[in-house]
Amino acid sequence: TLTKLIKERKVQSDEGVSEALELIWSNGGLEAAHALAARYGQEGKDALNVLPESASKTALIQLVDYVLIRSN
């Protein structure tokens, strides 16, 4: 398991990193991470609703969108 690889510090070698990445990819880890990031991003943008419209608020919303898009 990934936990075992980390606990045994096998991820410090190229072979261990490759094994860890294979576990992450084959078990939907990337999709889950993207979904979680999108959820947190939306929660962050929703929290900005209490602020008045401004260039700063717009910049923060755009920053969230940029980070989420560029990671895809």
GROMACS .gro file of C-alpha atoms in nm:
model
   72
    1THR     CA    1   0.000   0.000   0.000
    2LEU     CA    2   0.099   0.362  -0.033
    3THR     CA    3   0.103   0.401   0.344
    4LYS     CA    4   0.348   0.113   0.372
    5LEU     CA    5   0.575   0.264   0.108
    6ILE     CA    6   0.580   0.594   0.294
    7LYS     CA    7   0.631   0.440   0.639
    8GLU     CA    8   0.917   0.225   0.511
    9ARG     CA    9   1.065   0.530   0.335
   10LYS     CA   10   1.070   0.347   0.004
   11VAL     CA   11   0.947   0.663  -0.168
   12GLN     CA   12   1.297   0.804  -0.129
   13SER     CA   13   1.416   0.594  -0.422
   14ASP     CA   14   1.320   0.623  -0.789
   15GLU     CA   15   1.174   0.273  -0.780
   16GLY     CA   16   0.967   0.354  -0.473
   17VAL     CA   17   0.839   0.677  -0.629
   18SER     CA   18   0.738   0.488  -0.942
   19GLU     CA   19   0.554   0.230  -0.734
   20ALA     CA   20   0.379   0.503  -0.533
   21LEU     CA   21   0.271   0.687  -0.848
   22GLU     CA   22   0.135   0.366  -0.997
   23LEU     CA   23  -0.070   0.306  -0.682
   24ILE     CA   24  -0.203   0.662  -0.691
   25TRP     CA   25  -0.293   0.650  -1.060
   26SER     CA   26  -0.446   0.302  -1.053
   27ASN     CA   27  -0.664   0.377  -0.752
   28GLY     CA   28  -0.815   0.705  -0.872
   29GLY     CA   29  -0.596   0.922  -0.653
   30LEU     CA   30  -0.553   1.198  -0.910
   31GLU     CA   31  -0.924   1.221  -0.979
   32ALA     CA   32  -0.999   1.229  -0.607
   33ALA     CA   33  -0.739   1.503  -0.549
   34HIS     CA   34  -0.879   1.713  -0.834
   35ALA     CA   35  -1.233   1.673  -0.700
   36LEU     CA   36  -1.122   1.770  -0.350
   37ALA     CA   37  -0.934   2.074  -0.481
   38ALA     CA   38  -1.239   2.182  -0.681
   39ARG     CA   39  -1.458   2.148  -0.372
   40TYR     CA   40  -1.223   2.354  -0.157
   41GLY     CA   41  -1.187   2.608  -0.434
   42GLN     CA   42  -1.563   2.649  -0.456
   43GLU     CA   43  -1.590   2.678  -0.079
   44GLY     CA   44  -1.327   2.950  -0.087
   45LYS     CA   45  -1.504   3.140  -0.361
   46ASP     CA   46  -1.836   3.104  -0.178
   47ALA     CA   47  -1.675   3.251   0.135
   48LEU     CA   48  -1.586   3.561  -0.067
   49ASN     CA   49  -1.956   3.636  -0.119
   50VAL     CA   50  -1.960   3.839   0.201
   51LEU     CA   51  -1.719   4.089   0.044
   52PRO     CA   52  -1.834   4.375  -0.175
   53GLU     CA   53  -1.750   4.359  -0.542
   54SER     CA   54  -1.399   4.488  -0.598
   55ALA     CA   55  -1.088   4.430  -0.802
   56SER     CA   56  -0.937   4.243  -0.508
   57LYS     CA   57  -1.233   4.007  -0.477
   58THR     CA   58  -1.227   3.943  -0.852
   59ALA     CA   59  -0.853   3.872  -0.837
   60LEU     CA   60  -0.901   3.617  -0.558
   61ILE     CA   61  -1.174   3.437  -0.753
   62GLN     CA   62  -0.959   3.435  -1.065
   63LEU     CA   63  -0.665   3.301  -0.866
   64VAL     CA   64  -0.868   3.003  -0.749
   65ASP     CA   65  -0.980   2.933  -1.105
   66TYR     CA   66  -0.626   2.968  -1.237
   67VAL     CA   67  -0.482   2.726  -0.984
   68LEU     CA   68  -0.751   2.466  -1.051
   69ILE     CA   69  -0.724   2.494  -1.430
   70ARG     CA   70  -0.346   2.490  -1.452
   71SER     CA   71  -0.325   2.171  -1.245
   72ASN     CA   72  -0.531   1.976  -1.499
   0.00000   0.00000   0.00000
